[in-house]
Structure formats: C-alpha cells, structure tokens
Amino acid sequence: MAIGKVNKQVSGGAAAHLGFYLDRGCVVVPCLPGKKHVVKGAGDWTPERSVADRERLSRNAAVRNGTGGLLVVDIDAKHGGSLGLMAELFPDSTMTRTIQTVSPGVNGLGAQLIYSIPDGFKIRQCVLARNDQGEPMIEVAAFAMLPGSRARGSDGKQRFYEVVRDLSPYAATPELLAAVEARAVVEGSDAAPADRDIADARIQLNAMVARVAAAGPGQRNEVFTQCALPVVRLCDVLDEDPEDVLTSAYEQSGGTDRGWIASAVRSAVRGATGGPLGPQGLGQWAKARLSKIETWARFAPWCGKAGPSDRRVLLALVAACVGQGNTETTLGRRKLAVIAGVSEEAVEDALKRLTTQGHLQTFKQEKWSVRRPLPPVEDNSHMFPPLVREIPTTGDLSDDLWKGLSPLHMIWSTPKTAKGLGLDGRHGHLYDLVCGGLTTAKALGDYIGSRPDSLNRPLVRMVEVGLLVKSGRGFAPADDAGQLADKLALELGAVEVCAHRENRYQDDDVKWVEVQRRQRESAQQPSKVHDSIVDLLESSVQQELSDQEKAEILQEVAEEAEDERRRWEDEQELMRQLGI
C-alpha cells in the first residue's frame, strides 16, 4: 500500500516543525548536514538542552523515540515494509500522523507513523517485522528524523522528510503498546535464556555502541561507564568480543586514553556475572495482551476434532511467553509439545492451523523461528460462557474459578487403559467451560456446536474420577479438583506418559547434537582414506616401492575406507530414526 501525499510543502529544514516536538517535551538532537547521523555529544541531550540549543536544530534534526509522549514506528520500504503490512500486524493503527521518509521500495517511499503513548510508558528498540533475509521491515528505532530534514536514500538520491498526513498523533493501540513496551529487569529470579532475545540483543547492542560513539568531551567516560556492563552482556549473547566492540566505540567518540579504556573494559568484564541479559519481566500492556489471548483460548468454542489440540498448543505458547517475560517465544515444537502435553506431530499441525486462522504469527529472526500469539481480531466476548463474560481480560484470571486446575495440567494427558477412558484436551476444555458457567450438557452442546449426548461421556468420566460433581442435570467443579488432579495424574498414568515424551525428546535432542558434532568434525578434518592415497602416490613418485609394500598400503587404505563407510551408515541410520 503506497502512501498518498496530502501535504507537499517542504521547508528548508527542520525549523518549521520544531514546535510540534519541543512543545511536547521531546528530546530533539542535531544531525550532520545531509545525513541521518546524530552529531557527536548529542547522545545525552535533555528536553531543556533541546530548547536551549534550538538554533542547532534548524536544518537536520532527529527526535529521541519515546520522549514527549510520542512513539515513532518506522516502515522501511527498501526492505519491503508497507502500511498494508502494518495494518495486518496491528489493525486500526495506520490512521495517524505520517511522515514520508527518503528510501524507496516496491511500495513507494517509506514512512514514519507517530503515535501518542500513556504517561510513564517506556519503549524498547525492537523489530516488529522482518523480511526473509532478516532485514527489518517495521521497527522502533532509537531516533527518528524530523520532517524538513534532508538525507540520501538507498537509491542515492537526496530527499526531504515530509509530512504527508497532517493529523494529531493517534493513541497507540494496546497490541502495539504491548509489542514495544520495555521490559523491566526482575530482581531475584533465574536468568532468562540467552537464545530467546538474540534479535533484541543485536538492536540493543547497536544502540549502546552508538551512544558511546556519540559521546563528546566531558561526558565520554561517564557514558562509557554507564554502557560498558550492558554491552559486555550483550556481546556474550551475540558471541562477540566485548573488548573490540567497546574499544572501537570509545575511539570513534574521540577518546585517546588507551590505559583507561583497557582498565575500564576489564572491570566491565569482571562485573558481568549476572547473566547475559538479566531476567526480564512483562510490562502491564504485555500482561494484558497475553491475558486477553489466554482468556479467549480457554473459553472459545474450539469446534471439531482438532479444536482441543489447537487450544492446548495456543495456551502452551502463551505459557512460554509468560515464562520468558516476552510477547513472543522461540521455543521449538518439541518443547511446546512437552508444555502442551501432546505429540510433536500434533504441535506441528496445530501451529499451521493457528497461523491460517490468524491466532499466530511466525517469522524468522537470525537463526530462530519466532512465534507470536495474536489476540482475536474481533471482540467476541459475547460468545464466552456467562460467568466468564464478567471477568476482565486486563489482568490475571482468578485461580478460584477453576479450582486450581490448569488446562495444561498432566491430567489431560491420561491414556485410555483397562481402568477406564482417558482424559484428554476435550475433557480439559469442557472442564473450563463448566467452570465458566455452562453447567449442563445442553448448554455446552449449544455453545460448542455438538450434540449433548456426545458430551455426556466425557462429563460422566470427569464425575467418575471426582473432578466434577453432578447435581440433577447440572455439573460443577469439585472444590479440591486441583489437588485431586495431581494424585490422579500419577494413579492413571498421565505422569508416566508425559515423562516418557519429555525423556524421548530430550534423548533425540542429545542424539541430534551428536550428529551435528560428527558432521562438523567430518567437515573440518581431511579424510584418512584420502590422506593414505595421497601418501601412496607421493611415495611412489619419491621412491620405488616393492609390490608387497604397495599391497600392504592398499590393504590399509581399504580397511580405513570400510571403517568410514560403516560410520557413515551408522550416522544415516541415526538420522533416519530421528526423522531427519
């Protein structure tokens, strides 16, 4: 979707637009003439400094994102970004103040979308969408150029940033706020896995290094000291040398004290003992977003045979996000299968259906597949059971509602045995709906779209094991359902099933790692058979060998070739067992 111009007026610089930003209390900094680069020493400007040095902002200038109650989202056309993609990812988000940028793409020139954000809201630099090459199509950067600024686009042409939709900034949608909200460091909890934040780590590292490089005289050492420790931890995530990164940034800022920088880097490395990024906690908007998805997933109708399985996988994705303190997760199919209590094959099929149905977005970041659960596009809370309609979706659901029994509890993986029917995802779904106020088979059948008699068997089964109690035609959750489920999971074999699945997947992962190790070693080391043949040819040239000596060497070569063939067959068999 191309951007239509509604305002072609371009000033000779950013001066005509400064009032829009400075009056709101934004931090505006000067940029180099004709370029997008912030001048050295402007990295730590304050709103007061921007007002005081207004004259320096008359030509090229940039606003620090997140200041003055403004959020700027950059749509990078040269990498394939467009307003259409933004509207797809964040519905109702494109009708706001819009600035046309200078680099073109197949959809025309790029754009900045400007939003208002709540007081106290803190943004994080992040990529909201990437193309197949991993390049950012839509992102939230540290700075955004002001209209009237002039810079060279990706095609080499000089252009002005222009206001093309002259509106007051609209409020950012809850989904957009959740995606860009800064996550606070959680004190006293376990460190978060490094691999899940690999993409964010790159963005944060670039921002930190740019801040150090932009520091001027009088602030250089202070800024370096503030940024050194986070840079070391980010380098740990990205497998980069922190000494090279920090020293290079320090020298770019004009620093020349090599003794001081070497000592400062060593101090930062010694101090980086708290984990790569530190444990991260969800912000209030992210919590509300995931809570809304969880509420919908628990109580939506989920019709058809695959519905209960899809429900468990979506809830497993939400649980993974909550556990990792993020609105997206890089967990693979096997780990999701362990959380959801289903097979890896069921997870793979469910992920495809959830993506097709618009409940899940999957994209590549670096070498990881990132999965982001999406809230329902339409407000269909009127479909929820009676009690659930009154529960707000902006906070944690009350555990008392379902008596402490989670939809991802092991009890819902109980196999069918001679002792009786199993308990699966459909039982868990019906249990939640009963807790939500649909207490009869007829009410449940009308809601799900199933015949009441087809629901009697799973309901009666839950009564038999004590999770539900029946009174007349109605059902209700047992008061001790949560505690009873722990006991039943052990007695009915659910614990054994889940443990077997987890152990099998862990064993497969170990085998896969071993296969990868062998392949790397094989690629790095020259073939012994090849070496033996080379030795034989060289010896034949350099000296005359007897027939017996030649035969012995050839026999040795043949034995080594046979050993390598057997090793290769063993690896192929192992890979076949793993389904690779």
Coordinates of C-alpha atoms in Angstrom, one line a residue:
M1 CA 0.0 0.0 0.0
A2 CA 1.6 3.2 -1.1
I3 CA 1.3 6.5 0.9
G4 CA -0.7 9.2 -0.8
K5 CA 0.6 12.7 -0.2
V6 CA -1.7 15.2 1.3
N7 CA 0.9 17.9 2.1
K8 CA 3.7 18.6 -0.4
Q9 CA 5.0 21.7 1.4
V10 CA 8.6 21.2 2.4
S11 CA 10.5 23.7 4.4
G12 CA 14.2 24.5 4.0
G13 CA 14.9 22.4 7.1
A14 CA 13.5 21.1 10.4
A15 CA 13.0 24.5 11.9
A16 CA 9.4 24.8 10.8
H17 CA 8.5 21.6 12.6
L18 CA 10.4 22.0 15.8
G19 CA 7.4 23.4 17.7
F20 CA 5.4 20.2 17.2
Y21 CA 8.1 18.2 19.1
L22 CA 9.6 20.8 21.6
D23 CA 6.2 21.9 22.8
R24 CA 5.5 18.3 23.8
G25 CA 8.8 18.0 25.7
C26 CA 10.6 15.8 23.2
V27 CA 14.4 15.4 23.1
V28 CA 15.4 16.7 19.7
V29 CA 19.1 16.5 18.7
P30 CA 21.1 17.9 15.7
C31 CA 22.2 15.6 12.9
L32 CA 25.0 16.0 10.4
P33 CA 24.1 18.1 7.3
G34 CA 22.5 15.9 4.6
K35 CA 22.8 12.8 6.7
K36 CA 20.8 10.8 9.3
H37 CA 23.7 10.6 11.8
V38 CA 23.4 12.2 15.2
V39 CA 26.3 14.6 15.9
K40 CA 28.8 13.6 18.5
G41 CA 28.0 14.7 22.0
A42 CA 24.2 14.7 21.5
G43 CA 23.6 11.3 22.9
D44 CA 22.7 12.5 26.3
W45 CA 20.7 15.7 25.5
T46 CA 17.7 16.5 27.6
P47 CA 14.4 18.4 26.6
E48 CA 15.8 21.5 28.3
R49 CA 19.0 21.3 26.2
S50 CA 17.0 20.9 23.0
V51 CA 15.1 24.1 23.8
A52 CA 18.2 26.0 24.7
D53 CA 20.1 24.9 21.6
R54 CA 17.2 25.3 19.2
E55 CA 19.3 27.1 16.7
R56 CA 21.4 24.0 16.1
L57 CA 18.2 22.1 15.1
S58 CA 17.2 24.3 12.2
R59 CA 18.5 22.0 9.4
N60 CA 18.8 18.2 10.0
A61 CA 17.4 17.0 13.4
A62 CA 16.1 13.8 15.0
V63 CA 13.7 13.1 17.9
R64 CA 14.6 10.5 20.5
N65 CA 11.9 7.9 20.3
G66 CA 9.6 7.6 23.3
T67 CA 10.2 11.2 24.6
G68 CA 7.5 13.8 24.9
G69 CA 4.7 11.2 24.9
L70 CA 5.4 10.2 21.3
L71 CA 6.2 6.8 19.7
V72 CA 7.6 6.6 16.2
V73 CA 7.3 3.4 14.2
D74 CA 9.5 3.3 11.1
I75 CA 8.2 1.5 8.0
D76 CA 11.3 0.6 5.9
A77 CA 10.2 0.4 2.3
K78 CA 13.6 -0.7 1.0
H79 CA 13.3 -3.9 2.9
G80 CA 9.6 -4.5 1.9
G81 CA 7.8 -2.7 4.6
S82 CA 4.4 -1.1 3.9
L83 CA 1.3 0.4 5.5
G84 CA -0.6 -2.7 4.5
L85 CA 1.8 -4.9 6.5
M86 CA 1.5 -2.6 9.4
A87 CA -2.3 -2.7 9.2
E88 CA -2.2 -6.5 9.0
L89 CA 0.1 -6.8 12.1
F90 CA -1.6 -4.1 14.2
P91 CA -5.2 -3.5 13.0
D92 CA -6.5 0.1 13.2
S93 CA -3.0 1.5 13.7
T94 CA -2.2 3.3 10.4
M95 CA -4.6 6.3 10.6
T96 CA -2.3 8.7 12.5
R97 CA 0.3 11.4 11.8
T98 CA 2.6 10.2 9.0
I99 CA 6.0 11.3 7.8
Q100 CA 7.4 10.2 4.4
T101 CA 11.0 9.1 4.6
V102 CA 13.7 9.1 1.9
S103 CA 14.4 5.5 0.9
P104 CA 12.2 3.9 -1.8
G105 CA 10.9 0.3 -2.2
V106 CA 8.4 -1.6 -4.3
N107 CA 5.6 0.1 -2.3
G108 CA 7.0 3.6 -2.8
L109 CA 8.9 5.6 -0.2
G110 CA 9.0 4.6 3.4
A111 CA 7.1 6.2 6.3
Q112 CA 7.1 7.1 10.0
L113 CA 3.9 6.6 11.9
I114 CA 3.7 8.8 15.0
Y115 CA 1.5 7.8 18.0
S116 CA 0.8 9.2 21.4
I117 CA 1.6 6.9 24.4
P118 CA 0.5 6.9 28.0
D119 CA 2.4 8.8 30.7
G120 CA 5.3 6.8 32.0
F121 CA 5.2 4.3 29.2
K122 CA 8.7 3.2 28.2
I123 CA 9.5 1.9 24.8
R124 CA 12.2 -0.5 23.7
Q125 CA 14.0 -0.6 20.4
C126 CA 12.7 -3.6 18.6
V127 CA 12.0 -5.0 15.1
L128 CA 8.2 -5.7 14.6
A129 CA 8.6 -7.4 11.3
R130 CA 11.4 -8.8 9.2
N131 CA 11.7 -10.0 5.6
D132 CA 13.0 -13.4 4.5
Q133 CA 16.6 -12.1 4.7
G134 CA 16.1 -11.0 8.3
E135 CA 16.1 -7.3 7.4
P136 CA 13.8 -5.0 9.4
M137 CA 10.6 -4.0 7.5
I138 CA 8.9 -2.4 10.5
E139 CA 10.9 -1.3 13.6
V140 CA 11.1 1.1 16.5
A141 CA 14.5 2.8 16.4
A142 CA 16.3 5.0 18.9
F143 CA 15.9 8.2 16.9
A144 CA 13.6 9.3 14.1
M145 CA 14.4 12.2 11.6
L146 CA 12.2 15.3 11.7
P147 CA 10.3 16.4 8.6
G148 CA 12.3 19.1 6.8
S149 CA 15.5 17.2 7.3
R150 CA 17.4 16.1 4.1
A151 CA 19.2 12.9 3.6
R152 CA 20.3 10.5 0.9
G153 CA 18.0 7.5 0.3
S154 CA 19.0 3.9 -0.5
D155 CA 18.9 4.8 -4.2
G156 CA 21.5 7.6 -3.8
K157 CA 19.0 10.5 -4.3
Q158 CA 18.8 13.3 -1.8
R159 CA 15.2 13.8 -0.5
F160 CA 13.4 15.7 2.3
Y161 CA 11.4 14.0 5.1
E162 CA 7.8 15.3 4.5
V163 CA 4.6 15.4 6.5
V164 CA 2.1 13.5 4.3
R165 CA -0.7 13.0 6.8
D166 CA -1.1 16.1 8.9
L167 CA -3.0 14.7 11.8
S168 CA -2.6 14.8 15.6
P169 CA -0.9 11.6 16.8
Y170 CA -3.5 8.9 17.5
A171 CA -3.2 6.8 20.6
A172 CA -1.2 3.6 20.0
T173 CA -3.4 0.5 20.1
P174 CA -3.0 -1.9 23.1
E175 CA -1.4 -4.5 20.8
L176 CA 1.2 -2.1 19.5
L177 CA 2.0 -0.9 23.0
A178 CA 2.4 -4.5 24.2
A179 CA 4.8 -5.2 21.3
V180 CA 7.1 -2.2 22.0
E181 CA 6.9 -1.9 25.8
A182 CA 10.2 -2.0 27.7
R183 CA 10.5 -5.0 30.0
A184 CA 11.9 -4.3 33.5
V185 CA 14.6 -6.4 35.0
V186 CA 13.2 -8.8 37.6
E187 CA 15.1 -9.0 40.8
G188 CA 15.9 -12.3 42.5
S189 CA 14.7 -14.7 39.7
D190 CA 16.6 -17.0 37.4
A191 CA 18.3 -15.6 34.4
A192 CA 16.4 -15.7 31.1
P193 CA 17.7 -18.0 28.3
A194 CA 20.1 -16.1 26.1
D195 CA 18.9 -17.5 22.8
R196 CA 15.3 -16.1 23.1
D197 CA 16.5 -12.5 22.9
I198 CA 19.0 -12.8 20.2
A199 CA 17.3 -10.3 17.9
D200 CA 16.6 -7.8 20.6
A201 CA 20.2 -8.2 21.8
R202 CA 21.5 -7.0 18.4
I203 CA 19.3 -4.0 18.4
Q204 CA 20.2 -3.1 22.0
L205 CA 23.9 -3.6 21.3
N206 CA 23.9 -1.3 18.3
A207 CA 22.1 1.4 20.3
M208 CA 24.5 1.2 23.2
V209 CA 27.6 1.3 20.9
A210 CA 26.1 4.3 19.1
R211 CA 25.6 6.1 22.4
V212 CA 29.2 5.5 23.4
A213 CA 30.4 6.6 19.9
A214 CA 28.3 9.8 20.0
A215 CA 29.6 10.9 23.5
G216 CA 31.7 14.1 23.4
P217 CA 34.4 15.6 25.6
G218 CA 33.3 15.9 29.2
Q219 CA 30.8 13.1 29.0
R220 CA 32.8 10.4 27.3
N221 CA 34.0 8.5 30.3
E222 CA 30.6 8.8 32.1
V223 CA 28.6 7.4 29.2
F224 CA 31.2 4.6 28.6
T225 CA 30.9 3.6 32.3
Q226 CA 27.1 3.5 32.1
C227 CA 27.1 1.4 28.9
A228 CA 30.0 -0.9 29.4
L229 CA 28.4 -3.6 31.6
P230 CA 25.3 -4.0 29.4
V231 CA 27.5 -4.1 26.3
V232 CA 29.6 -6.9 27.7
R233 CA 26.5 -9.0 28.5
L234 CA 25.0 -8.3 25.0
C235 CA 28.3 -9.4 23.4
D236 CA 28.1 -12.6 25.4
V237 CA 24.7 -13.3 23.8
L238 CA 25.9 -12.5 20.3
D239 CA 29.3 -14.2 20.7
E240 CA 31.3 -11.1 20.0
D241 CA 34.5 -9.7 21.6
P242 CA 33.4 -7.0 24.1
E243 CA 36.9 -5.6 24.2
D244 CA 37.0 -4.9 20.5
V245 CA 33.4 -3.5 20.4
L246 CA 33.9 -1.2 23.4
T247 CA 37.4 0.0 22.4
S248 CA 36.2 0.7 18.8
A249 CA 33.2 2.8 20.1
Y250 CA 35.4 4.7 22.5
E251 CA 37.9 5.6 19.8
Q252 CA 35.1 6.7 17.5
S253 CA 34.0 9.2 20.2
G254 CA 37.5 10.7 20.1
G255 CA 38.9 9.0 23.2
T256 CA 42.7 8.5 23.2
D257 CA 43.4 7.3 26.8
R258 CA 44.2 3.6 25.9
G259 CA 45.3 2.8 29.5
W260 CA 42.0 4.0 30.9
I261 CA 39.9 2.2 28.3
A262 CA 41.7 -1.1 28.8
S263 CA 41.2 -0.9 32.6
A264 CA 37.5 0.0 32.2
V265 CA 36.9 -2.9 29.8
R266 CA 38.5 -5.4 32.2
S267 CA 36.3 -4.0 35.1
A268 CA 33.2 -4.4 33.0
V269 CA 34.0 -8.0 32.0
R270 CA 34.6 -8.9 35.7
G271 CA 31.3 -7.3 36.6
A272 CA 29.3 -9.1 34.0
T273 CA 28.3 -12.0 36.3
G274 CA 24.6 -11.6 36.4
G275 CA 23.7 -13.4 33.2
P276 CA 23.7 -12.2 29.6
L277 CA 20.6 -10.0 29.6
G278 CA 19.3 -10.5 33.1
P279 CA 15.8 -11.9 33.8
Q280 CA 13.1 -9.9 32.1
G281 CA 9.5 -9.2 33.4
L282 CA 6.4 -8.4 31.3
G283 CA 5.1 -4.8 31.4
Q284 CA 1.4 -4.1 32.1
W285 CA 0.4 -3.8 28.4
A286 CA 2.1 -7.1 27.5
K287 CA 0.5 -8.8 30.5
A288 CA -2.9 -7.5 29.4
R289 CA -2.3 -8.7 25.9
L290 CA -1.3 -12.2 26.9
S291 CA -4.1 -12.4 29.4
K292 CA -6.6 -11.5 26.7
I293 CA -5.3 -14.3 24.5
E294 CA -5.3 -16.8 27.4
T295 CA -8.9 -15.9 28.3
W296 CA -10.1 -16.3 24.7
A297 CA -8.2 -19.6 24.2
R298 CA -9.6 -21.1 27.4
F299 CA -13.2 -20.3 26.7
A300 CA -13.6 -20.1 22.9
P301 CA -15.8 -22.8 21.4
W302 CA -12.9 -24.8 19.7
C303 CA -15.1 -26.9 17.5
G304 CA -14.0 -30.1 15.6
K305 CA -11.6 -32.9 16.4
A306 CA -8.5 -30.7 16.2
G307 CA -10.0 -27.9 18.3
P308 CA -8.9 -29.1 21.7
S309 CA -5.4 -29.8 20.5
D310 CA -5.1 -26.4 18.9
R311 CA -6.3 -24.8 22.1
R312 CA -3.6 -26.6 24.2
V313 CA -0.9 -25.5 21.8
L314 CA -2.0 -21.9 21.8
L315 CA -2.1 -22.0 25.6
A316 CA 1.3 -23.5 25.6
L317 CA 2.6 -20.6 23.5
V318 CA 1.1 -18.1 25.9
A319 CA 2.6 -20.0 28.9
A320 CA 6.0 -20.0 27.2
C321 CA 5.7 -16.2 26.6
V322 CA 4.8 -15.6 30.2
G323 CA 7.6 -17.8 31.5
Q324 CA 10.1 -15.9 29.3
G325 CA 8.8 -12.4 30.0
N326 CA 8.1 -11.7 26.4
T327 CA 5.2 -11.4 24.0
E328 CA 6.8 -13.9 21.6
T329 CA 8.8 -17.1 22.0
T330 CA 11.5 -19.1 20.2
L331 CA 10.6 -22.5 21.7
G332 CA 10.6 -25.3 19.2
R333 CA 8.0 -27.9 18.5
R334 CA 9.3 -30.5 21.0
K335 CA 9.5 -28.1 23.9
L336 CA 6.0 -26.8 23.1
A337 CA 4.8 -30.5 22.9
V338 CA 6.1 -31.1 26.4
I339 CA 4.3 -28.0 27.7
A340 CA 1.0 -28.7 25.9
G341 CA 1.1 -32.4 26.7
V342 CA 0.6 -33.6 23.1
S343 CA 2.9 -35.1 20.4
E344 CA 5.4 -33.1 18.3
E345 CA 3.3 -34.0 15.2
A346 CA 0.2 -32.6 16.9
V347 CA 2.1 -29.4 17.6
E348 CA 3.3 -29.0 14.1
D349 CA -0.2 -29.5 12.7
A350 CA -1.7 -27.1 15.3
L351 CA 0.8 -24.4 14.5
K352 CA -0.2 -24.5 10.8
R353 CA -3.9 -24.2 11.6
L354 CA -3.4 -21.4 14.2
T355 CA -1.4 -19.4 11.7
T356 CA -4.0 -19.9 9.0
Q357 CA -6.8 -18.9 11.4
G358 CA -4.9 -15.7 12.4
H359 CA -4.1 -16.7 16.0
L360 CA -0.4 -17.0 15.5
Q361 CA 2.3 -15.1 13.6
T362 CA 5.6 -16.9 12.8
F363 CA 8.7 -15.2 11.4
K364 CA 12.5 -15.6 11.3
Q365 CA 14.9 -13.6 13.4
E366 CA 18.5 -14.5 12.9
K367 CA 18.5 -18.4 13.0
W368 CA 15.4 -18.6 15.2
S369 CA 11.8 -19.2 14.4
V370 CA 9.9 -16.6 16.5
R371 CA 6.2 -17.3 17.3
R372 CA 3.9 -14.5 18.5
P373 CA 0.4 -15.4 19.7
L374 CA -2.1 -12.9 18.4
P375 CA -5.3 -11.7 20.2
P376 CA -8.6 -12.2 18.5
V377 CA -9.2 -9.6 15.8
E378 CA -12.9 -9.1 16.8
D379 CA -14.4 -8.7 20.2
N380 CA -16.3 -11.9 20.5
S381 CA -16.5 -11.9 24.3
H382 CA -20.3 -12.2 23.9
M383 CA -19.6 -15.9 22.9
F384 CA -18.0 -16.6 26.3
P385 CA -19.9 -18.5 29.0
P386 CA -22.0 -16.4 31.4
L387 CA -19.5 -16.1 34.3
V388 CA -16.5 -15.5 32.1
R389 CA -18.1 -12.5 30.4
E390 CA -17.8 -10.6 33.6
I391 CA -14.1 -11.3 34.1
P392 CA -11.9 -8.5 32.8
T393 CA -9.2 -9.6 30.4
T394 CA -6.7 -7.0 31.6
G395 CA -5.3 -8.9 34.5
D396 CA -4.6 -12.4 35.8
L397 CA -7.6 -14.7 35.9
S398 CA -8.8 -15.9 39.3
D399 CA -7.4 -19.3 40.2
D400 CA -10.6 -20.0 42.2
L401 CA -12.7 -20.0 39.1
W402 CA -11.5 -23.5 38.1
K403 CA -10.3 -24.7 41.5
G404 CA -6.6 -24.6 40.7
L405 CA -6.8 -27.0 37.7
S406 CA -4.8 -25.7 34.7
P407 CA -5.7 -26.5 31.1
L408 CA -2.1 -27.7 30.7
H409 CA -2.1 -30.0 33.7
M410 CA -0.8 -33.5 33.1
I411 CA -4.2 -35.0 34.0
W412 CA -5.4 -34.0 30.5
S413 CA -2.8 -36.5 29.0
T414 CA -4.3 -39.5 30.8
P415 CA -4.2 -42.5 28.4
K416 CA -7.1 -44.9 27.7
T417 CA -6.5 -48.1 29.7
A418 CA -8.3 -51.1 31.1
K419 CA -9.1 -49.0 34.1
G420 CA -11.3 -46.7 32.1
L421 CA -11.4 -43.9 29.4
G422 CA -8.6 -41.4 29.2
L423 CA -8.7 -37.7 29.9
D424 CA -7.6 -35.5 27.0
G425 CA -7.8 -32.0 25.7
R426 CA -11.6 -32.1 25.1
H427 CA -12.1 -33.0 28.8
G428 CA -10.0 -30.1 29.8
H429 CA -11.9 -27.7 27.5
L430 CA -15.3 -28.9 28.9
Y431 CA -14.0 -28.6 32.5
D432 CA -13.1 -24.9 31.8
L433 CA -16.5 -24.2 30.3
V434 CA -18.3 -25.8 33.2
C435 CA -16.2 -23.5 35.5
G436 CA -17.3 -20.6 33.2
G437 CA -21.0 -21.2 33.8
L438 CA -22.1 -23.7 31.2
T439 CA -23.2 -26.4 33.7
T440 CA -25.4 -28.7 31.6
A441 CA -24.7 -30.9 28.6
K442 CA -27.3 -29.0 26.5
A443 CA -25.7 -25.6 27.3
L444 CA -22.3 -27.0 26.4
G445 CA -23.6 -28.6 23.2
D446 CA -25.2 -25.4 22.1
Y447 CA -22.1 -23.4 22.7
I448 CA -19.6 -25.8 21.1
G449 CA -22.0 -27.0 18.3
S450 CA -22.0 -30.6 19.5
R451 CA -24.9 -33.0 20.4
P452 CA -25.5 -33.1 24.1
D453 CA -25.4 -36.9 24.2
S454 CA -21.8 -36.8 22.7
L455 CA -20.7 -34.7 25.6
N456 CA -22.2 -36.9 28.3
R457 CA -19.5 -39.5 28.2
P458 CA -16.5 -37.1 28.9
L459 CA -18.6 -35.3 31.5
V460 CA -19.5 -38.5 33.3
R461 CA -15.9 -39.6 33.1
M462 CA -14.8 -36.5 35.0
V463 CA -17.5 -37.2 37.5
E464 CA -16.2 -40.8 37.9
V465 CA -12.7 -39.6 38.8
G466 CA -14.0 -36.8 41.0
L467 CA -13.0 -33.7 39.1
L468 CA -16.7 -32.7 38.6
V469 CA -19.7 -33.3 40.8
K470 CA -23.2 -33.8 39.4
S471 CA -26.5 -32.4 40.8
G472 CA -29.5 -33.3 38.7
R473 CA -28.6 -32.3 35.2
G474 CA -26.0 -29.8 36.2
F475 CA -22.3 -30.2 36.7
A476 CA -19.9 -28.2 38.9
P477 CA -16.1 -28.4 39.5
A478 CA -15.0 -30.2 42.7
D479 CA -13.6 -27.9 45.4
D480 CA -10.4 -30.0 45.6
A481 CA -10.1 -30.5 41.8
G482 CA -6.5 -29.1 41.7
Q483 CA -5.2 -31.3 44.4
L484 CA -7.1 -34.3 43.2
A485 CA -5.7 -33.9 39.7
D486 CA -2.1 -34.2 41.0
K487 CA -3.0 -37.5 42.6
L488 CA -5.0 -38.9 39.6
A489 CA -2.2 -38.0 37.2
L490 CA 0.1 -40.4 39.0
E491 CA -2.5 -43.1 39.5
L492 CA -3.9 -43.1 36.0
G493 CA -0.6 -43.0 34.1
A494 CA -0.6 -39.4 32.9
V495 CA 2.7 -38.6 34.7
E496 CA 4.3 -41.6 33.1
V497 CA 3.1 -40.6 29.6
C498 CA 4.4 -37.0 30.0
A499 CA 7.7 -38.1 31.4
H500 CA 8.2 -40.6 28.6
R501 CA 7.5 -38.0 26.0
E502 CA 9.9 -35.5 27.6
N503 CA 12.7 -38.1 28.0
R504 CA 12.3 -39.2 24.4
Y505 CA 12.5 -35.7 23.1
Q506 CA 15.5 -35.0 25.3
D507 CA 17.2 -38.1 24.1
D508 CA 16.5 -37.2 20.5
D509 CA 18.0 -33.7 21.1
V510 CA 21.1 -35.3 22.5
K511 CA 21.4 -37.6 19.5
W512 CA 20.9 -34.7 17.1
V513 CA 23.6 -32.7 18.8
E514 CA 25.9 -35.7 18.5
V515 CA 25.1 -36.0 14.8
Q516 CA 25.8 -32.3 14.3
R517 CA 29.1 -32.6 16.1
R518 CA 30.2 -35.6 14.0
Q519 CA 29.3 -33.7 10.8
R520 CA 31.3 -30.7 11.9
E521 CA 34.3 -32.8 12.7
S522 CA 34.0 -34.7 9.4
A523 CA 33.8 -31.4 7.5
Q524 CA 36.8 -29.9 9.4
Q525 CA 39.1 -33.0 9.3
P526 CA 40.5 -34.3 6.0
S527 CA 39.6 -37.9 5.1
K528 CA 42.1 -40.5 6.4
V529 CA 41.5 -42.5 3.2
H530 CA 42.3 -39.5 1.1
D531 CA 45.4 -38.9 3.1
S532 CA 46.5 -42.5 2.7
I533 CA 46.0 -42.4 -1.1
V534 CA 48.0 -39.1 -1.3
D535 CA 50.8 -40.7 0.8
L536 CA 50.9 -43.7 -1.5
L537 CA 51.2 -41.6 -4.6
E538 CA 53.9 -39.4 -3.1
S539 CA 55.8 -42.4 -2.0
S540 CA 55.5 -44.0 -5.4
V541 CA 57.0 -40.9 -7.0
Q542 CA 59.8 -40.3 -4.5
Q543 CA 60.9 -43.9 -4.2
E544 CA 60.4 -47.3 -5.8
L545 CA 58.1 -49.4 -3.6
S546 CA 58.0 -53.2 -3.7
D547 CA 54.8 -55.0 -4.7
Q548 CA 54.4 -56.2 -1.1
E549 CA 54.7 -52.7 0.3
K550 CA 52.1 -51.4 -2.2
A551 CA 49.8 -54.2 -1.3
E552 CA 50.1 -53.5 2.4
I553 CA 49.3 -49.8 1.9
L554 CA 46.4 -50.6 -0.3
Q555 CA 45.0 -53.1 2.2
E556 CA 45.3 -50.4 4.9
V557 CA 43.5 -47.9 2.7
A558 CA 40.7 -50.5 2.0
E559 CA 40.2 -51.1 5.8
E560 CA 40.1 -47.4 6.5
A561 CA 37.5 -46.9 3.7
E562 CA 35.4 -49.7 5.2
D563 CA 35.5 -48.1 8.6
E564 CA 34.4 -44.8 7.2
R565 CA 31.6 -46.4 5.3
R566 CA 30.3 -48.1 8.4
R567 CA 30.5 -44.9 10.4
W568 CA 28.5 -43.1 7.6
E569 CA 25.9 -45.9 7.6
D570 CA 25.6 -45.6 11.4
E571 CA 25.0 -41.8 11.1
Q572 CA 22.5 -42.3 8.4
E573 CA 20.5 -44.8 10.5
L574 CA 20.6 -42.5 13.5
M575 CA 19.3 -39.6 11.3
R576 CA 16.6 -41.9 9.9
Q577 CA 15.4 -42.7 13.4
L578 CA 15.3 -39.0 14.2
G579 CA 13.2 -38.4 11.1
I580 CA 15.9 -36.1 9.6

